[in-house]
Short mmCIF file of C-alpha atoms in Angstrom, two decimals:
data_model
loop_
_atom_site.label_atom_id
_atom_site.label_comp_id
_atom_site.label_asym_id
_atom_site.label_seq_id
_atom_site.Cartn_x
_atom_site.Cartn_y
_atom_site.Cartn_z
CA MET U 19 -68.86 -52.06 82.76
CA LEU U 20 -68.53 -52.87 86.41
CA LYS U 21 -65.19 -54.58 87.62
CA ARG U 22 -65.20 -57.29 89.99
CA VAL U 23 -63.13 -56.79 93.12
CA HIS U 24 -61.00 -59.73 94.09
CA PHE U 25 -59.37 -59.79 97.37
CA PRO U 26 -56.24 -61.95 97.82
CA PRO U 27 -56.30 -64.99 100.29
CA SER U 28 -55.56 -63.62 103.89
CA LEU U 29 -55.16 -65.26 107.09
CA LEU U 30 -56.44 -62.20 109.22
CA PRO U 31 -60.14 -62.95 109.03
CA TYR U 32 -59.70 -66.40 110.39
CA LEU U 33 -57.53 -64.99 113.28
CA LEU U 34 -60.21 -62.41 114.21
CA VAL U 35 -62.87 -64.86 114.62
CA ALA U 36 -60.72 -67.58 116.05
CA PRO U 37 -61.19 -66.43 119.77
CA GLN U 38 -64.91 -66.46 119.51
CA ILE U 39 -64.78 -69.92 117.72
CA ILE U 40 -62.64 -71.36 120.42
CA ILE U 41 -64.95 -69.85 123.10
CA THR U 42 -67.86 -71.39 121.54
CA LEU U 43 -66.26 -74.89 120.95
CA VAL U 44 -65.08 -75.11 124.51
CA PHE U 45 -67.76 -73.79 126.43
CA PHE U 46 -70.89 -74.64 124.22
CA ILE U 47 -70.23 -77.34 121.70
CA TRP U 48 -67.85 -79.55 123.73
CA PRO U 49 -70.30 -79.50 126.92
CA ALA U 50 -73.31 -80.36 124.93
CA SER U 51 -71.91 -83.03 122.94
CA GLN U 52 -70.60 -84.58 126.52
CA ALA U 53 -74.05 -84.13 127.66
CA ILE U 54 -75.63 -85.90 125.00
CA TYR U 55 -72.90 -88.71 125.27
CA GLN U 56 -73.53 -89.24 128.99
CA SER U 57 -77.25 -89.27 128.54
CA PHE U 58 -76.86 -92.68 127.15
CA LEU U 59 -74.79 -94.01 129.92
CA ILE U 60 -75.39 -95.33 133.36
CA GLU U 61 -72.41 -94.57 135.83
CA ASP U 62 -71.97 -95.54 139.45
CA ALA U 63 -71.72 -92.65 142.07
CA PHE U 64 -67.98 -93.01 142.05
CA GLY U 65 -67.26 -93.02 138.31
CA LEU U 66 -65.85 -96.48 138.48
CA SER U 67 -68.03 -98.29 136.04
CA THR U 68 -69.92 -97.13 132.91
CA GLU U 69 -72.73 -99.08 130.99
CA PHE U 70 -74.18 -97.85 127.51
CA VAL U 71 -77.84 -98.18 127.67
CA TRP U 72 -79.08 -96.27 124.77
CA PHE U 73 -82.50 -94.61 125.48
CA GLU U 74 -83.09 -96.18 128.88
CA ASN U 75 -82.42 -92.85 130.74
CA PHE U 76 -85.24 -91.09 128.74
CA THR U 77 -87.48 -94.04 129.14
CA ILE U 78 -87.13 -93.83 132.86
CA LEU U 79 -87.24 -90.00 133.02
CA PHE U 80 -90.84 -90.08 131.15
CA ARG U 81 -92.09 -92.64 133.39
CA ASP U 82 -91.29 -90.58 136.43
CA LYS U 83 -94.13 -88.72 137.95
CA HIS U 84 -91.99 -86.30 139.48
CA TYR U 85 -90.04 -85.36 136.53
CA LEU U 86 -93.39 -84.89 134.62
CA SER U 87 -94.60 -82.73 137.38
CA ALA U 88 -91.58 -80.61 137.23
CA PHE U 89 -92.11 -80.44 133.35
CA GLY U 90 -95.62 -78.76 133.93
CA ARG U 91 -94.24 -76.61 136.84
CA THR U 92 -91.52 -75.25 134.52
CA MET U 93 -94.17 -74.22 131.86
CA PHE U 94 -96.20 -72.32 134.42
CA PHE U 95 -93.19 -70.70 135.81
CA SER U 96 -91.56 -69.71 132.64
CA ALA U 97 -94.82 -68.27 131.19
CA ALA U 98 -95.45 -66.26 134.68
CA VAL U 99 -92.01 -64.84 134.65
CA ALA U 100 -92.19 -63.77 131.03
CA ILE U 101 -95.64 -62.17 131.14
CA LEU U 102 -94.93 -60.44 134.67
CA SER U 103 -91.40 -59.11 133.80
CA MET U 104 -92.50 -57.83 130.18
CA SER U 105 -95.86 -56.36 131.16
CA MET U 106 -94.12 -54.41 134.19
CA ALA U 107 -91.29 -53.41 131.94
CA LEU U 108 -93.55 -52.17 129.35
CA ILE U 109 -95.61 -49.98 131.80
CA LEU U 110 -92.33 -48.39 133.29
CA ALA U 111 -90.88 -47.74 129.83
CA GLY U 112 -94.13 -45.85 128.76
CA PHE U 113 -94.12 -43.81 132.05
CA ALA U 114 -90.37 -43.14 131.31
CA ASP U 115 -90.70 -42.04 127.96
CA ARG U 116 -93.13 -39.29 128.93
CA ILE U 117 -90.94 -37.96 131.67
CA VAL U 118 -89.23 -34.67 130.80
CA ARG U 119 -87.56 -33.64 133.95
CA GLY U 120 -85.42 -36.07 135.91
CA ALA U 121 -85.46 -38.71 133.28
CA THR U 122 -81.95 -39.81 133.56
CA ALA U 123 -82.00 -40.47 137.22
CA TYR U 124 -85.29 -42.10 136.82
CA ARG U 125 -84.03 -44.63 134.24
CA THR U 126 -80.86 -45.24 135.99
CA LEU U 127 -82.71 -46.27 139.19
CA LEU U 128 -84.89 -48.64 136.96
CA ILE U 129 -81.79 -50.26 135.32
CA TRP U 130 -79.90 -50.96 138.47
CA PRO U 131 -81.63 -54.41 139.33
CA TYR U 132 -80.05 -55.93 136.05
CA ALA U 133 -76.62 -55.40 137.54
CA VAL U 134 -77.66 -57.52 140.72
CA ALA U 135 -76.48 -61.30 140.53
CA PRO U 136 -79.17 -63.88 140.56
CA VAL U 137 -78.10 -65.32 143.78
CA LEU U 138 -77.83 -62.18 145.38
CA ALA U 139 -81.33 -61.17 144.18
CA GLY U 140 -82.80 -64.29 145.68
CA ALA U 141 -80.96 -63.64 148.88
CA LEU U 142 -82.78 -60.03 149.07
CA TRP U 143 -86.34 -61.59 148.67
CA VAL U 144 -85.50 -64.20 151.17
CA PHE U 145 -84.65 -61.43 153.67
CA MET U 146 -87.73 -59.49 152.86
CA PHE U 147 -90.05 -62.33 152.91
CA ASN U 148 -88.52 -64.15 155.97
CA PRO U 149 -91.45 -65.44 158.15
CA THR U 150 -89.67 -64.41 161.12
CA LEU U 151 -87.62 -61.17 160.46
CA GLY U 152 -89.12 -60.16 156.95
CA ILE U 153 -91.08 -56.77 156.61
CA PHE U 154 -93.56 -58.30 154.15
CA PRO U 155 -94.69 -61.15 156.35
CA PHE U 156 -95.25 -58.56 159.00
CA LEU U 157 -97.28 -56.26 156.83
CA LEU U 158 -99.27 -59.25 155.22
CA ASP U 159 -100.05 -60.53 158.91
CA LEU U 160 -101.85 -57.13 159.50
CA VAL U 161 -104.22 -58.02 156.76
CA GLY U 162 -104.75 -61.48 157.96
CA VAL U 163 -102.32 -63.39 155.62
CA ASP U 164 -100.20 -66.11 157.19
CA TRP U 165 -97.14 -66.09 155.14
CA ASN U 166 -94.34 -68.86 155.28
CA HIS U 167 -92.86 -69.93 151.96
CA TYR U 168 -90.87 -72.49 153.95
CA LEU U 169 -94.15 -74.55 154.47
CA ASN U 170 -96.64 -73.37 151.73
CA GLY U 171 -95.75 -74.48 148.28
CA ASN U 172 -98.09 -71.89 146.41
CA GLN U 173 -96.47 -69.14 148.27
CA ALA U 174 -93.00 -70.27 147.58
CA MET U 175 -93.82 -70.49 143.95
CA ALA U 176 -95.17 -66.93 143.92
CA LEU U 177 -92.04 -65.70 145.58
CA VAL U 178 -89.71 -67.20 143.24
CA ILE U 179 -91.94 -65.88 140.27
CA PHE U 180 -91.62 -62.52 141.78
CA ALA U 181 -87.96 -62.38 142.38
CA ALA U 182 -87.32 -63.79 138.83
CA ALA U 183 -89.55 -61.29 137.30
CA TRP U 184 -88.06 -58.47 139.37
CA LYS U 185 -84.57 -59.38 138.25
CA GLN U 186 -85.25 -59.22 134.56
CA ILE U 187 -87.72 -56.12 134.40
CA ALA U 188 -84.61 -53.94 134.17
CA TYR U 189 -83.28 -55.70 130.99
CA ASN U 190 -86.83 -55.65 129.24
CA PHE U 191 -87.24 -52.11 130.23
CA LEU U 192 -83.88 -51.02 128.54
CA PHE U 193 -85.23 -52.54 125.22
CA TYR U 194 -88.76 -51.32 125.31
CA LEU U 195 -87.38 -47.86 126.15
CA ALA U 196 -85.39 -47.69 123.20
CA ALA U 197 -88.05 -48.90 120.92
CA MET U 198 -90.41 -46.21 122.21
CA GLN U 199 -87.66 -43.54 121.65
CA SER U 200 -87.04 -44.64 117.98
CA ILE U 201 -90.91 -43.86 117.26
CA PRO U 202 -90.99 -40.73 115.16
CA ARG U 203 -92.66 -37.98 117.55
CA SER U 204 -94.38 -36.56 114.64
CA VAL U 205 -96.41 -39.87 114.35
CA ILE U 206 -97.47 -39.68 117.87
CA GLU U 207 -98.30 -35.81 117.65
CA ALA U 208 -100.44 -36.57 114.60
CA ALA U 209 -102.65 -39.14 116.45
CA ALA U 210 -102.94 -36.70 119.29
CA ILE U 211 -104.10 -33.98 116.96
CA ASP U 212 -106.58 -36.48 115.56
CA GLY U 213 -108.12 -36.97 119.14
CA ALA U 214 -106.66 -39.91 120.32
CA GLY U 215 -105.94 -40.18 123.94
CA PRO U 216 -102.82 -41.34 125.76
CA ILE U 217 -104.19 -45.12 126.04
CA ARG U 218 -105.65 -45.11 122.53
CA ARG U 219 -102.18 -43.84 121.16
CA PHE U 220 -100.45 -46.65 123.18
CA TRP U 221 -102.55 -49.48 122.06
CA ASP U 222 -103.52 -48.41 118.54
CA LEU U 223 -100.03 -46.68 117.47
CA ILE U 224 -97.17 -47.45 120.02
CA PHE U 225 -97.55 -51.19 120.91
CA PRO U 226 -97.98 -52.31 117.31
CA LEU U 227 -94.65 -50.37 116.23
CA ILE U 228 -92.67 -52.02 119.23
CA SER U 229 -93.96 -55.49 118.32
CA PRO U 230 -90.52 -56.60 117.12
CA THR U 231 -88.93 -55.69 120.40
CA THR U 232 -91.74 -57.64 122.21
CA PHE U 233 -91.16 -60.71 120.11
CA PHE U 234 -87.46 -60.58 120.69
CA LEU U 235 -87.95 -60.26 124.54
CA LEU U 236 -90.52 -62.96 124.48
CA VAL U 237 -87.68 -65.45 123.14
CA ILE U 238 -85.17 -63.97 125.59
CA ASN U 239 -87.35 -64.07 128.67
CA ALA U 240 -88.47 -67.80 127.77
CA VAL U 241 -84.87 -68.85 127.81
CA TYR U 242 -84.17 -66.77 130.97
CA ALA U 243 -86.79 -68.52 132.77
CA PHE U 244 -85.64 -72.06 131.85
CA PHE U 245 -81.95 -71.48 132.44
CA ASP U 246 -80.85 -68.30 134.42
CA THR U 247 -83.32 -68.61 137.24
CA PHE U 248 -81.35 -71.55 138.74
CA GLY U 249 -79.48 -69.10 141.22
CA ILE U 250 -82.71 -67.49 142.42
CA ILE U 251 -84.52 -70.70 143.18
CA HIS U 252 -81.43 -72.13 144.84
CA ALA U 253 -80.97 -68.90 147.14
CA ILE U 254 -84.76 -68.84 148.04
CA THR U 255 -86.28 -72.19 148.13
CA GLN U 256 -83.55 -74.75 147.20
CA GLY U 257 -86.70 -76.35 145.06
CA GLY U 258 -88.70 -76.77 148.17
CA PRO U 259 -91.17 -77.17 149.88
CA ALA U 260 -91.63 -80.67 148.76
CA ASN U 261 -90.31 -79.90 145.25
CA ALA U 262 -92.89 -77.27 144.80
CA THR U 263 -90.45 -75.01 143.12
CA THR U 264 -88.35 -77.60 141.52
CA ILE U 265 -88.23 -76.70 137.79
CA LEU U 266 -86.42 -78.53 135.06
CA VAL U 267 -83.03 -76.79 135.44
CA TYR U 268 -82.91 -77.21 139.11
CA LYS U 269 -83.87 -80.77 139.01
CA VAL U 270 -80.88 -81.44 136.47
CA TYR U 271 -78.51 -80.07 139.25
CA ASN U 272 -80.53 -81.86 142.21
CA ASP U 273 -80.23 -85.26 140.47
CA GLY U 274 -76.91 -84.75 138.84
CA PHE U 275 -74.81 -83.16 141.91
CA VAL U 276 -76.77 -84.16 144.72
CA GLY U 277 -78.20 -87.24 143.83
CA LEU U 278 -75.16 -88.43 141.60
CA ASP U 279 -77.37 -89.83 138.99
CA LEU U 280 -75.17 -88.52 136.12
CA GLY U 281 -76.71 -90.57 133.33
CA GLY U 282 -80.31 -89.20 134.42
CA SER U 283 -79.15 -85.73 134.82
CA ALA U 284 -77.42 -85.58 131.53
CA ALA U 285 -80.56 -86.94 129.86
CA GLN U 286 -82.67 -84.12 131.48
CA SER U 287 -80.23 -81.49 130.27
CA VAL U 288 -80.63 -82.76 126.66
CA ILE U 289 -84.38 -82.62 126.93
CA LEU U 290 -84.28 -79.16 128.31
CA MET U 291 -82.02 -78.23 125.38
CA ILE U 292 -84.42 -79.62 122.79
CA LEU U 293 -87.45 -77.99 124.67
CA VAL U 294 -85.85 -74.58 124.43
CA ILE U 295 -84.86 -75.00 120.73
CA ALA U 296 -88.45 -76.18 119.98
CA MET U 297 -89.98 -73.17 121.63
CA THR U 298 -87.68 -70.86 119.85
CA VAL U 299 -88.63 -72.36 116.78
CA VAL U 300 -92.24 -72.31 117.38
CA GLN U 301 -92.02 -68.59 118.33
CA PHE U 302 -90.26 -67.70 115.15
CA ARG U 303 -92.32 -69.65 113.12
CA TYR U 304 -95.84 -68.69 114.40
CA VAL U 305 -95.45 -65.95 116.54
CA GLU U 306 -93.45 -63.79 114.30
CA ARG U 307 -96.05 -63.83 111.75
CA ARG U 308 -98.12 -61.54 113.96
CA VAL U 309 -95.11 -59.02 114.34
CA GLU U 310 -95.38 -55.82 112.11
CA TYR U 311 -92.08 -54.63 111.01
#
C-alpha cells in the first residue's frame, strides 16, 4: 500500500520565488497596466491636464496612414530579419558541426557578435556603410552602385535588416549547433551508409529532427524584430529617411518621447503588445503542428 507524503506548510518556497515575482510585477505587470491605462487618456505636453477619451486614441491610429504604413513595414522587417538570421545561423551551424580541428575557436568567433550591444552593432554598420568614409560604399561604387542610405529609403531598410539579422545570428547559431550535436551520430552514419549525400542527409534527416528548435527560434526572432531592434534603428537611421525605417516600436518612441503624444504612444504600445501575443498564439497553434518531436 502506497503512503502519501505530506509536507508541512512552509514559508520557504514563497520566499524563494518572491524576488522573481517582485521583478515581474515591478518591471512587467506594472508598466503594462500603466500603458493600458494611459492609452485611454489624452494629456497635454506638460502633463497638467488629462482627459479620459476611451478608444479615441486607437481610432485615430487606425485612420492615420503613416501608422498603417509603419504597420506593414514592421511585418516586412520582422519577416526579413527572422528568415535571414535563421537561415545564416543554420548554414553556419551545419558547417561548424562538421569541423573537427579548430572547432572551439571557430564556434567562439561566431558567438562573439551576440555580446555586442544593439546600439554598438548599429554604430559598427553606420561606420562600414557611411557614404563618405565607409569601405562598403567605396566597394559598391566600383561596381556602379551609388550607396547613400541617408537619402535612399530602400537602402536604409536593407541596411537595418542586415544589421539586425547579423546581431541575432550568433544567438540562433548556439541553439542550432546544440540541436545538431544532440542527434545521435549512429543515425547520420546509417543514412550515409545507405548512400545519402550531405545535402540529402541534411534536408531529409537533420532538418526535421531540429524542427522543434526552428519553431522556438521563429518565435524568439519575431519578438526580437518587433522590440529589440530599436537600438539598431536609432543608431543607424533614426527612422529615416522619410520614415522609411520607422517600425512600430520606433514609432512608439518617436511619438511619445519626441512628439510628446503620450496617449497615442501608449495606444501604440498596447497594439504592439497585442500583435506580438497574437503572433505567438498563431505560431503555437498552427506552426507547431508541423513540428516533429
